[in-house]
Amino acid sequence: MIERFLAVRAATETLAEPLSAEDQQVQSMPACSPVKWHRAHTTWFFDAMILAPRGIESRRPGWGYLFNSYYEALGPRHPRPARGVLSRPGVDEVGAWRREVDADVVELLRRHPDDEDLRGLIELGLAHEEQHQELILTDVLHAFSLNPLDPIYRPAPRLPRASEARRSWAEHDGGLVEIGRRGPGFAFDNEGPRHKAWLEPFAIGDRLVTIGEWTAFAEDGGYERPELWLSEGWDWARREGIRAPMHLRRDHGHLSVFTLHGRREPDPAEPVSHLSYYEADALARYLGARLPTEAEWEVWAEGRPVDGPLRGDALIPRPTASPFGSVWQWTASPYAPYPGYRPAAGAIGEYNGKFMVNQLVLRGGSCLTPPGHVRASYRNFWPADTRFQATGLRLARDRA
Ligand code: AVJ
Ligand code: FE
C-alpha cells in the first residue's frame, strides 16, 4: 500500500514536471483550476480527511481555506473562480508540503498496517488523486488552447494512421440484469449498491463515433437542423455560437484539432472528442441511433478486460474495440442515486452524493484517465454543456 501510495503521488508530480510556475498558475475558466491548485488540493485531501482526524495537526494551518474544494462540513473556502489569483503559496512551497504530507501518511501506514478504515480512506485519497490527474491534463489542454502560440505539453509519439473500422453491433436480449459495484477492490460509493435493472432488447456499437462521422454531420447542416436537437441544446448552441466540438477547428473544410501534443490534423477514423451531451445526442440521432443508457453500457462492458487506450504516450483519442479508454462516453442516463444509496456520514459523504442532480453519467474512461482507474461500474458525471473533458460517444439502438 505504501508503494502504491507513493507511486500515485509521484505520478501527479510527473504530470506537472513539463510545466513552469507560470503554466501552473493559469486558471483559464471557472470550471478549470490551476495545476498548482490541483497539486495542493489533493494534498489537502489527505491532510484534512486522514491526518487531522487522527490528531496529526496540519503543517499548513490556513491552507485548508485555499484548497478545500466544496466540503461544507470542513468550513468556508476560497471562491472557485478565483483560484488563479493565488500566486502564494508558490509551486515550490506546494511541492514541499506534498513531500511532508507523503511522509506523514507513510508513517501512519507503518504504525497501523492493519487499520482497515485507514486503508479505505487512503484508497479513496488515491482514487481522488487520480481523478485530479485527469483534470490536470484537461485543464492544461484548455489553458494552452487559448494561447495563440499553440504550446506543446508533450511531443507527439509516433502513431500509426487510424484506419476506418466498420461498426459491428453487439446484440443483447434485454431482461432482468444487475449493475453496480461488485467486489473485491476499490469502487466509489456512487457505483453501488449493486441492483437489478430492466432492459428492453438493444444493440450497442463496438466502436466509438469518429471525426469522419462528425464531419458528415457538420457538412450536412447538423448544427442548423433543430429536428436533430434537444430544445435546451439547440438554445445552448445558438447562444454560445457552437459549430464544432471544443478544440476542433474547421477552416474552409480543413480540420485541425488542438491537443496536448500541439495542433494537428486528425484522421477521420479517430474518435471525436470534447463534445457536449447536446452535441453527442444530436450526432447519435443524425446517425440513426441514440446514446446507450448506463445500464446498457455496463452489462455490455462487464467482464471485459480494461485494455483500451487510457493515459499513455498518446494523449489523444485512438480508435479502439474496447469499451474502455480513448474518450468518455456520454450515456442517456441522469446521474442519480442507485436504489438504496446512502452517502457516508461526515465530510466524506459530500464526495459524490450531493452532485446527483442535473448531470449525466459518462462511462469508459479516456486517453487522459490513469491506467487502473476505471472499471465497468465506474460512473463519471458532468453537466450537459461540458466540453473541456475528453468526452465522446458510442451508439446504441433498440432491437425490434
Ligand atoms: C467525477 C470528475 C466530476 O471533477 O468534480 C474531484 C471528480 N471529485 N474531486 C469532479 C472529483 C472530487 C469529479 N468528477
Ligand atoms: Fe477534488
CSV table of C-alpha atoms and ligand atoms in Angstrom, one decimal:
chain,number,residue,atom,x,y,z
A,1,MET,CA,0.0,0.0,0.0
A,2,ILE,CA,2.9,2.4,0.8
A,3,GLU,CA,4.4,1.7,-2.6
A,4,ARG,CA,1.1,2.3,-4.4
A,5,PHE,CA,0.6,5.5,-2.4
A,6,LEU,CA,4.0,6.9,-3.3
A,7,ALA,CA,3.6,5.8,-7.0
A,8,VAL,CA,0.2,7.6,-7.4
A,9,ARG,CA,1.5,10.7,-5.6
A,10,ALA,CA,4.7,10.7,-7.8
A,11,ALA,CA,2.6,10.4,-11.0
A,12,THR,CA,0.9,13.7,-10.2
A,13,GLU,CA,4.3,15.4,-9.9
A,14,THR,CA,5.5,13.8,-13.1
A,15,LEU,CA,2.5,15.3,-14.9
A,16,ALA,CA,3.4,18.7,-13.6
A,17,GLU,CA,7.1,18.4,-14.5
A,18,PRO,CA,6.9,19.9,-18.0
A,19,LEU,CA,5.1,22.9,-16.7
A,20,SER,CA,6.7,26.1,-15.5
A,21,ALA,CA,5.4,28.0,-12.4
A,22,GLU,CA,3.6,30.4,-14.8
A,23,ASP,CA,1.9,27.4,-16.6
A,24,GLN,CA,0.8,26.1,-13.2
A,25,GLN,CA,-0.7,29.4,-12.2
A,26,VAL,CA,-3.2,29.8,-15.0
A,27,GLN,CA,-7.0,29.4,-14.4
A,28,SER,CA,-8.4,29.6,-17.9
A,29,MET,CA,-12.1,29.5,-16.9
A,30,PRO,CA,-14.0,28.9,-13.6
A,31,ALA,CA,-14.5,25.2,-14.3
A,32,CYS,CA,-10.8,24.7,-14.6
A,33,SER,CA,-8.2,25.0,-11.8
A,34,PRO,CA,-4.5,25.9,-11.8
A,35,VAL,CA,-2.2,22.8,-11.8
A,36,LYS,CA,-0.6,24.2,-8.7
A,37,TRP,CA,-4.1,24.2,-7.0
A,38,HIS,CA,-4.7,20.6,-8.1
A,39,ARG,CA,-1.4,19.5,-6.5
A,40,ALA,CA,-2.3,21.3,-3.3
A,41,HIS,CA,-5.9,20.3,-3.2
A,42,THR,CA,-5.1,16.5,-3.5
A,43,THR,CA,-2.6,17.0,-0.6
A,44,TRP,CA,-5.2,18.9,1.4
A,45,PHE,CA,-7.5,15.8,1.0
A,46,PHE,CA,-5.0,13.6,2.8
A,47,ASP,CA,-4.3,16.3,5.4
A,48,ALA,CA,-8.0,17.0,6.2
A,49,MET,CA,-9.6,13.6,5.7
A,50,ILE,CA,-6.9,11.3,7.1
A,51,LEU,CA,-4.2,13.2,9.1
A,52,ALA,CA,-6.4,15.7,11.0
A,53,PRO,CA,-9.0,13.2,12.2
A,54,ARG,CA,-6.1,11.1,13.6
A,55,GLY,CA,-4.7,14.0,15.7
A,56,ILE,CA,-1.9,14.9,13.3
A,57,GLU,CA,-2.3,18.7,13.0
A,58,SER,CA,-1.9,20.4,9.7
A,59,ARG,CA,1.6,21.6,8.9
A,60,ARG,CA,-0.1,24.5,7.0
A,61,PRO,CA,-3.0,25.7,9.0
A,62,GLY,CA,-4.8,28.3,6.9
A,63,TRP,CA,-4.2,26.5,3.6
A,64,GLY,CA,-7.4,24.4,4.2
A,65,TYR,CA,-9.3,27.6,3.3
A,66,LEU,CA,-7.5,27.8,0.0
A,67,PHE,CA,-7.6,24.1,-1.0
A,68,ASN,CA,-10.9,22.9,0.3
A,69,SER,CA,-12.9,22.4,-2.9
A,70,TYR,CA,-16.5,22.0,-1.9
A,71,TYR,CA,-16.8,20.3,1.6
A,72,GLU,CA,-19.3,22.4,3.6
A,73,ALA,CA,-18.6,20.2,6.7
A,74,LEU,CA,-15.0,21.4,6.6
A,75,GLY,CA,-15.7,25.1,6.7
A,76,PRO,CA,-15.7,28.1,4.3
A,77,ARG,CA,-13.3,28.3,1.4
A,78,HIS,CA,-11.7,30.5,-1.3
A,79,PRO,CA,-14.1,31.0,-4.2
A,80,ARG,CA,-13.6,28.6,-7.0
A,81,PRO,CA,-13.4,31.1,-9.9
A,82,ALA,CA,-10.6,33.0,-8.1
A,83,ARG,CA,-8.2,30.1,-7.7
A,84,GLY,CA,-6.0,31.6,-10.3
A,85,VAL,CA,-5.2,34.7,-8.2
A,86,LEU,CA,-3.4,32.6,-5.6
A,87,SER,CA,0.2,33.3,-6.5
A,88,ARG,CA,1.1,32.3,-3.0
A,89,PRO,CA,1.9,29.7,-1.9
A,90,GLY,CA,4.3,29.1,-4.8
A,91,VAL,CA,4.9,25.9,-6.7
A,92,ASP,CA,8.0,25.1,-4.5
A,93,GLU,CA,6.1,25.5,-1.3
A,94,VAL,CA,3.3,23.3,-2.6
A,95,GLY,CA,5.9,20.7,-3.6
A,96,ALA,CA,7.4,20.8,-0.1
A,97,TRP,CA,4.0,20.4,1.5
A,98,ARG,CA,3.3,17.4,-0.7
A,99,ARG,CA,6.5,15.7,0.4
A,100,GLU,CA,5.8,16.4,4.1
A,101,VAL,CA,2.2,15.0,3.9
A,102,ASP,CA,3.5,12.0,2.0
A,103,ALA,CA,5.9,11.3,4.8
A,104,ASP,CA,3.2,11.7,7.4
A,105,VAL,CA,0.8,9.3,5.6
A,106,VAL,CA,3.6,6.7,5.1
A,107,GLU,CA,4.4,7.0,8.8
A,108,LEU,CA,0.8,6.4,9.7
A,109,LEU,CA,0.5,3.4,7.5
A,110,ARG,CA,3.7,1.9,9.0
A,111,ARG,CA,2.3,2.4,12.5
A,112,HIS,CA,-1.2,1.0,11.7
A,113,PRO,CA,-0.7,-1.6,8.9
A,114,ASP,CA,-3.9,-3.4,9.8
A,115,ASP,CA,-6.2,-0.4,10.2
A,116,GLU,CA,-8.9,-1.1,7.6
A,117,ASP,CA,-10.5,2.3,8.0
A,118,LEU,CA,-7.2,4.0,7.3
A,119,ARG,CA,-6.5,1.8,4.2
A,120,GLY,CA,-10.0,2.5,2.9
A,121,LEU,CA,-9.5,6.3,3.2
A,122,ILE,CA,-6.1,6.1,1.6
A,123,GLU,CA,-7.6,4.1,-1.3
A,124,LEU,CA,-10.2,6.9,-1.7
A,125,GLY,CA,-7.5,9.6,-1.5
A,126,LEU,CA,-5.6,7.8,-4.3
A,127,ALA,CA,-8.7,7.5,-6.5
A,128,HIS,CA,-9.3,11.1,-5.8
A,129,GLU,CA,-5.7,12.0,-6.8
A,130,GLU,CA,-6.1,10.0,-10.0
A,131,GLN,CA,-9.3,12.0,-10.8
A,132,HIS,CA,-7.3,15.2,-10.4
A,133,GLN,CA,-4.5,13.8,-12.6
A,134,GLU,CA,-7.1,13.7,-15.4
A,135,LEU,CA,-8.3,17.2,-14.5
A,136,ILE,CA,-4.7,18.5,-14.6
A,137,LEU,CA,-4.4,17.3,-18.2
A,138,THR,CA,-7.8,18.6,-19.3
A,139,ASP,CA,-7.2,22.0,-17.6
A,140,VAL,CA,-3.7,22.3,-19.2
A,141,LEU,CA,-5.2,21.5,-22.5
A,142,HIS,CA,-7.8,24.2,-22.1
A,143,ALA,CA,-5.3,26.8,-20.9
A,144,PHE,CA,-2.9,26.0,-23.7
A,145,SER,CA,-5.7,26.1,-26.3
A,146,LEU,CA,-6.3,29.8,-25.5
A,147,ASN,CA,-2.6,30.6,-26.2
A,148,PRO,CA,-2.1,31.7,-29.8
A,149,LEU,CA,1.4,30.1,-29.7
A,150,ASP,CA,-0.3,26.6,-29.7
A,151,PRO,CA,2.0,25.3,-26.9
A,152,ILE,CA,3.0,21.7,-26.8
A,153,TYR,CA,2.7,19.9,-23.5
A,154,ARG,CA,4.4,16.8,-24.7
A,155,PRO,CA,5.8,16.0,-28.2
A,156,ALA,CA,3.6,13.6,-30.1
A,157,PRO,CA,4.7,9.9,-30.1
A,158,ARG,CA,4.8,8.1,-33.4
A,159,LEU,CA,1.3,7.0,-34.2
A,160,PRO,CA,0.1,4.7,-37.0
A,161,ARG,CA,-2.6,6.2,-39.2
A,162,ALA,CA,-6.0,5.4,-37.8
A,163,SER,CA,-7.9,3.2,-40.3
A,164,GLU,CA,-11.6,3.3,-40.8
A,165,ALA,CA,-13.3,0.4,-39.0
A,166,ARG,CA,-16.8,-0.9,-39.8
A,167,ARG,CA,-19.2,-0.7,-36.9
A,168,SER,CA,-20.4,-4.0,-35.6
A,169,TRP,CA,-23.4,-4.1,-33.2
A,170,ALA,CA,-23.3,-6.3,-30.1
A,171,GLU,CA,-26.9,-7.5,-29.5
A,172,HIS,CA,-28.4,-8.0,-26.1
A,173,ASP,CA,-31.8,-9.6,-25.4
A,174,GLY,CA,-32.6,-7.4,-22.5
A,175,GLY,CA,-34.5,-8.6,-19.5
A,176,LEU,CA,-33.6,-8.5,-15.9
A,177,VAL,CA,-29.9,-7.6,-15.3
A,178,GLU,CA,-27.7,-6.4,-12.5
A,179,ILE,CA,-25.5,-3.4,-12.4
A,180,GLY,CA,-23.3,-1.7,-9.9
A,181,ARG,CA,-20.0,-2.3,-8.0
A,182,ARG,CA,-19.0,-5.8,-7.2
A,183,GLY,CA,-16.1,-6.6,-5.0
A,184,PRO,CA,-13.2,-7.0,-4.4
A,185,GLY,CA,-11.3,-3.8,-5.0
A,186,PHE,CA,-12.0,-0.2,-4.6
A,187,ALA,CA,-15.1,1.5,-6.0
A,188,PHE,CA,-16.6,4.9,-5.3
A,189,ASP,CA,-19.8,5.0,-3.2
A,190,ASN,CA,-21.9,6.2,-6.2
A,191,GLU,CA,-21.2,2.8,-8.0
A,192,GLY,CA,-23.4,1.0,-5.5
A,193,PRO,CA,-25.4,-0.7,-4.3
A,194,ARG,CA,-25.5,-3.4,-6.9
A,195,HIS,CA,-29.1,-3.7,-8.0
A,196,LYS,CA,-31.4,-5.1,-10.6
A,197,ALA,CA,-32.4,-3.2,-13.7
A,198,TRP,CA,-34.8,-4.0,-16.6
A,199,LEU,CA,-33.6,-3.7,-20.2
A,200,GLU,CA,-35.5,-3.9,-23.4
A,201,PRO,CA,-33.6,-5.7,-26.2
A,202,PHE,CA,-30.9,-3.4,-27.5
A,203,ALA,CA,-27.8,-3.3,-29.7
A,204,ILE,CA,-24.6,-1.3,-28.9
A,205,GLY,CA,-21.9,-0.2,-31.3
A,206,ASP,CA,-18.5,-1.8,-30.8
A,207,ARG,CA,-16.5,1.3,-31.8
A,208,LEU,CA,-16.6,5.0,-31.0
A,209,VAL,CA,-18.2,7.7,-33.2
A,210,THR,CA,-15.4,9.2,-35.3
A,211,ILE,CA,-14.3,12.6,-36.5
A,212,GLY,CA,-15.3,11.4,-40.0
A,213,GLU,CA,-18.9,10.8,-38.8
A,214,TRP,CA,-18.9,14.2,-37.1
A,215,THR,CA,-17.7,15.9,-40.3
A,216,ALA,CA,-20.6,14.3,-42.3
A,217,PHE,CA,-23.0,15.7,-39.6
A,218,ALA,CA,-21.5,19.2,-39.7
A,219,GLU,CA,-21.3,19.2,-43.6
A,220,ASP,CA,-24.9,18.1,-43.7
A,221,GLY,CA,-26.0,21.1,-41.7
A,222,GLY,CA,-26.2,19.2,-38.4
A,223,TYR,CA,-25.7,22.3,-36.3
A,224,GLU,CA,-28.5,24.1,-38.2
A,225,ARG,CA,-31.2,21.4,-38.1
A,226,PRO,CA,-33.4,21.8,-35.0
A,227,GLU,CA,-35.1,18.4,-35.6
A,228,LEU,CA,-31.8,16.8,-34.5
A,229,TRP,CA,-31.5,18.7,-31.3
A,230,LEU,CA,-33.0,18.8,-27.8
A,231,SER,CA,-34.6,22.2,-27.2
A,232,GLU,CA,-32.1,23.0,-24.4
A,233,GLY,CA,-29.2,22.0,-26.6
A,234,TRP,CA,-30.5,24.0,-29.6
A,235,ASP,CA,-30.8,27.1,-27.5
A,236,TRP,CA,-27.3,26.5,-26.0
A,237,ALA,CA,-25.7,26.1,-29.4
A,238,ARG,CA,-27.3,29.3,-30.7
A,239,ARG,CA,-26.4,31.3,-27.5
A,240,GLU,CA,-22.8,30.0,-27.5
A,241,GLY,CA,-22.3,30.0,-31.2
A,242,ILE,CA,-21.3,26.3,-31.2
A,243,ARG,CA,-20.3,24.9,-34.6
A,244,ALA,CA,-17.8,22.2,-33.6
A,245,PRO,CA,-16.6,20.3,-30.5
A,246,MET,CA,-14.1,22.2,-28.3
A,247,HIS,CA,-10.5,22.2,-29.6
A,248,LEU,CA,-11.6,21.2,-33.1
A,249,ARG,CA,-11.5,23.8,-35.9
A,250,ARG,CA,-12.9,23.6,-39.4
A,251,ASP,CA,-11.5,26.3,-41.7
A,252,HIS,CA,-12.7,26.0,-45.3
A,253,GLY,CA,-13.1,22.3,-44.9
A,254,HIS,CA,-9.6,21.9,-43.4
A,255,LEU,CA,-9.7,20.2,-39.9
A,256,SER,CA,-7.3,20.8,-37.1
A,257,VAL,CA,-7.5,19.8,-33.5
A,258,PHE,CA,-5.6,21.3,-30.6
A,259,THR,CA,-4.2,18.6,-28.4
A,260,LEU,CA,-1.6,18.2,-25.6
A,261,HIS,CA,0.8,17.3,-28.5
A,262,GLY,CA,0.0,20.7,-30.1
A,263,ARG,CA,-2.1,21.4,-33.1
A,264,ARG,CA,-2.6,18.5,-35.5
A,265,GLU,CA,-4.6,17.3,-38.4
A,266,PRO,CA,-6.8,14.4,-37.2
A,267,ASP,CA,-7.5,11.2,-39.1
A,268,PRO,CA,-11.2,10.9,-39.9
A,269,ALA,CA,-11.2,7.5,-38.2
A,270,GLU,CA,-10.1,8.9,-34.9
A,271,PRO,CA,-12.8,9.1,-32.2
A,272,VAL,CA,-14.4,12.5,-31.9
A,273,SER,CA,-13.9,14.2,-28.5
A,274,HIS,CA,-14.8,17.3,-26.5
A,275,LEU,CA,-18.5,17.2,-27.4
A,276,SER,CA,-21.2,18.4,-25.0
A,277,TYR,CA,-24.0,16.0,-24.2
A,278,TYR,CA,-26.2,18.1,-26.5
A,279,GLU,CA,-23.9,17.5,-29.5
A,280,ALA,CA,-23.4,13.8,-28.7
A,281,ASP,CA,-27.2,13.4,-28.5
A,282,ALA,CA,-27.8,15.2,-31.8
A,283,LEU,CA,-25.0,13.4,-33.6
A,284,ALA,CA,-26.3,10.0,-32.4
A,285,ARG,CA,-29.8,10.9,-33.8
A,286,TYR,CA,-28.2,12.1,-37.1
A,287,LEU,CA,-26.5,8.6,-37.4
A,288,GLY,CA,-29.9,6.9,-36.9
A,289,ALA,CA,-29.2,5.8,-33.4
A,290,ARG,CA,-29.2,7.0,-29.8
A,291,LEU,CA,-27.0,7.1,-26.8
A,292,PRO,CA,-26.9,4.0,-24.6
A,293,THR,CA,-28.2,4.1,-21.1
A,294,GLU,CA,-25.7,3.5,-18.4
A,295,ALA,CA,-27.2,0.1,-17.6
A,296,GLU,CA,-26.9,-1.0,-21.3
A,297,TRP,CA,-23.3,0.2,-21.4
A,298,GLU,CA,-22.4,-1.7,-18.2
A,299,VAL,CA,-23.9,-5.0,-19.0
A,300,TRP,CA,-22.1,-4.9,-22.3
A,301,ALA,CA,-18.8,-3.9,-20.8
A,302,GLU,CA,-18.8,-6.0,-17.6
A,303,GLY,CA,-16.4,-8.9,-17.6
A,304,ARG,CA,-14.3,-7.4,-20.5
A,305,PRO,CA,-10.7,-6.5,-19.8
A,306,VAL,CA,-10.0,-2.8,-19.2
A,307,ASP,CA,-7.5,-2.9,-22.1
A,308,GLY,CA,-8.4,0.2,-24.1
A,309,PRO,CA,-6.2,3.3,-24.7
A,310,LEU,CA,-6.0,5.0,-21.3
A,311,ARG,CA,-3.3,7.6,-20.4
A,312,GLY,CA,0.0,6.5,-22.0
A,313,ASP,CA,2.4,8.0,-24.5
A,314,ALA,CA,-0.5,9.2,-26.7
A,315,LEU,CA,-2.7,11.9,-25.0
A,316,ILE,CA,-5.1,11.9,-27.9
A,317,PRO,CA,-8.1,9.5,-28.6
A,318,ARG,CA,-7.2,6.5,-30.6
A,319,PRO,CA,-9.6,4.0,-32.2
A,320,THR,CA,-10.4,1.1,-30.0
A,321,ALA,CA,-12.6,-2.0,-29.9
A,322,SER,CA,-12.6,-1.9,-26.1
A,323,PRO,CA,-15.4,-0.3,-24.1
A,324,PHE,CA,-12.6,1.5,-22.2
A,325,GLY,CA,-10.3,4.3,-22.9
A,326,SER,CA,-9.9,6.9,-25.7
A,327,VAL,CA,-13.0,9.1,-24.8
A,328,TRP,CA,-15.5,9.1,-22.0
A,329,GLN,CA,-18.9,8.1,-23.5
A,330,TRP,CA,-22.0,10.2,-22.7
A,331,THR,CA,-24.9,8.0,-21.7
A,332,ALA,CA,-28.6,8.9,-21.8
A,333,SER,CA,-28.8,8.4,-18.0
A,334,PRO,CA,-29.2,11.1,-15.5
A,335,TYR,CA,-26.7,11.0,-12.6
A,336,ALA,CA,-29.0,9.8,-9.8
A,337,PRO,CA,-28.6,7.6,-6.8
A,338,TYR,CA,-28.9,3.9,-7.3
A,339,PRO,CA,-31.7,2.3,-5.2
A,340,GLY,CA,-30.6,2.1,-1.6
A,341,TYR,CA,-27.7,4.6,-2.0
A,342,ARG,CA,-26.7,6.3,1.2
A,343,PRO,CA,-23.8,8.7,1.4
A,344,ALA,CA,-21.4,8.2,4.3
A,345,ALA,CA,-21.7,10.4,7.4
A,346,GLY,CA,-19.5,13.5,7.7
A,347,ALA,CA,-17.4,15.3,5.1
A,348,ILE,CA,-16.6,12.2,3.1
A,349,GLY,CA,-20.3,11.9,2.3
A,350,GLU,CA,-20.1,15.1,0.3
A,351,TYR,CA,-17.7,13.4,-2.2
A,352,ASN,CA,-20.3,12.2,-4.8
A,353,GLY,CA,-23.8,12.2,-3.4
A,354,LYS,CA,-24.6,15.9,-3.3
A,355,PHE,CA,-24.0,16.3,-7.0
A,356,MET,CA,-26.8,13.9,-8.0
A,357,VAL,CA,-28.9,16.4,-9.9
A,358,ASN,CA,-28.8,18.0,-13.4
A,359,GLN,CA,-25.8,15.9,-14.6
A,360,LEU,CA,-25.4,13.0,-16.9
A,361,VAL,CA,-23.4,9.8,-16.5
A,362,LEU,CA,-20.4,9.1,-18.7
A,363,ARG,CA,-18.7,5.7,-18.9
A,364,GLY,CA,-15.4,4.1,-20.0
A,365,GLY,CA,-12.5,6.5,-19.3
A,366,SER,CA,-10.4,8.4,-21.7
A,367,CYS,CA,-6.9,8.8,-23.1
A,368,LEU,CA,-6.3,11.1,-20.1
A,369,THR,CA,-7.5,8.7,-17.4
A,370,PRO,CA,-4.8,6.9,-15.4
A,371,PRO,CA,-4.5,3.2,-16.1
A,372,GLY,CA,-6.1,1.2,-13.4
A,373,HIS,CA,-8.5,4.0,-12.5
A,374,VAL,CA,-11.7,2.9,-14.4
A,375,ARG,CA,-13.9,-0.3,-14.3
A,376,ALA,CA,-17.2,-1.4,-15.8
A,377,SER,CA,-19.2,0.1,-12.9
A,378,TYR,CA,-17.4,3.5,-12.9
A,379,ARG,CA,-19.7,6.5,-13.1
A,380,ASN,CA,-18.3,9.8,-14.2
A,381,PHE,CA,-20.7,12.7,-14.4
A,382,TRP,CA,-20.8,16.2,-15.9
A,383,PRO,CA,-23.4,18.8,-16.8
A,384,ALA,CA,-24.8,18.6,-20.3
A,385,ASP,CA,-22.9,21.6,-21.7
A,386,THR,CA,-19.4,20.3,-20.6
A,387,ARG,CA,-16.9,20.1,-23.4
A,388,PHE,CA,-13.4,20.6,-21.8
A,389,GLN,CA,-13.3,16.9,-20.8
A,390,ALA,CA,-12.3,14.2,-23.3
A,391,THR,CA,-16.0,13.3,-24.0
A,392,GLY,CA,-17.3,11.4,-27.0
A,393,LEU,CA,-19.9,8.8,-27.7
A,394,ARG,CA,-20.8,5.3,-28.9
A,395,LEU,CA,-24.1,4.5,-30.5
A,396,ALA,CA,-26.9,2.2,-29.3
A,397,ARG,CA,-30.3,1.3,-30.8
A,398,ASP,CA,-33.4,-0.5,-30.0
A,399,ARG,CA,-34.0,-4.0,-31.4
A,400,ALA,CA,-37.3,-4.8,-33.0
B,1,AVJ,C1,-16.3,12.9,-11.2
B,1,AVJ,C2,-14.8,14.2,-12.5
B,1,AVJ,C3,-17.0,15.1,-12.0
B,1,AVJ,O1,-14.2,16.8,-11.1
B,1,AVJ,O2,-15.7,17.3,-9.6
B,1,AVJ,C4,-12.6,15.5,-7.9
B,1,AVJ,C5,-14.1,14.3,-9.6
B,1,AVJ,N1,-14.4,14.7,-7.1
B,1,AVJ,N2,-12.6,15.8,-6.6
B,1,AVJ,C6,-15.1,16.5,-10.3
B,1,AVJ,C7,-13.7,14.9,-8.2
B,1,AVJ,C8,-13.7,15.3,-6.1
B,1,AVJ,C9,-15.3,15.0,-10.1
B,1,AVJ,N3,-15.8,14.3,-11.4
B,2,FE,FE,-11.2,17.0,-5.6
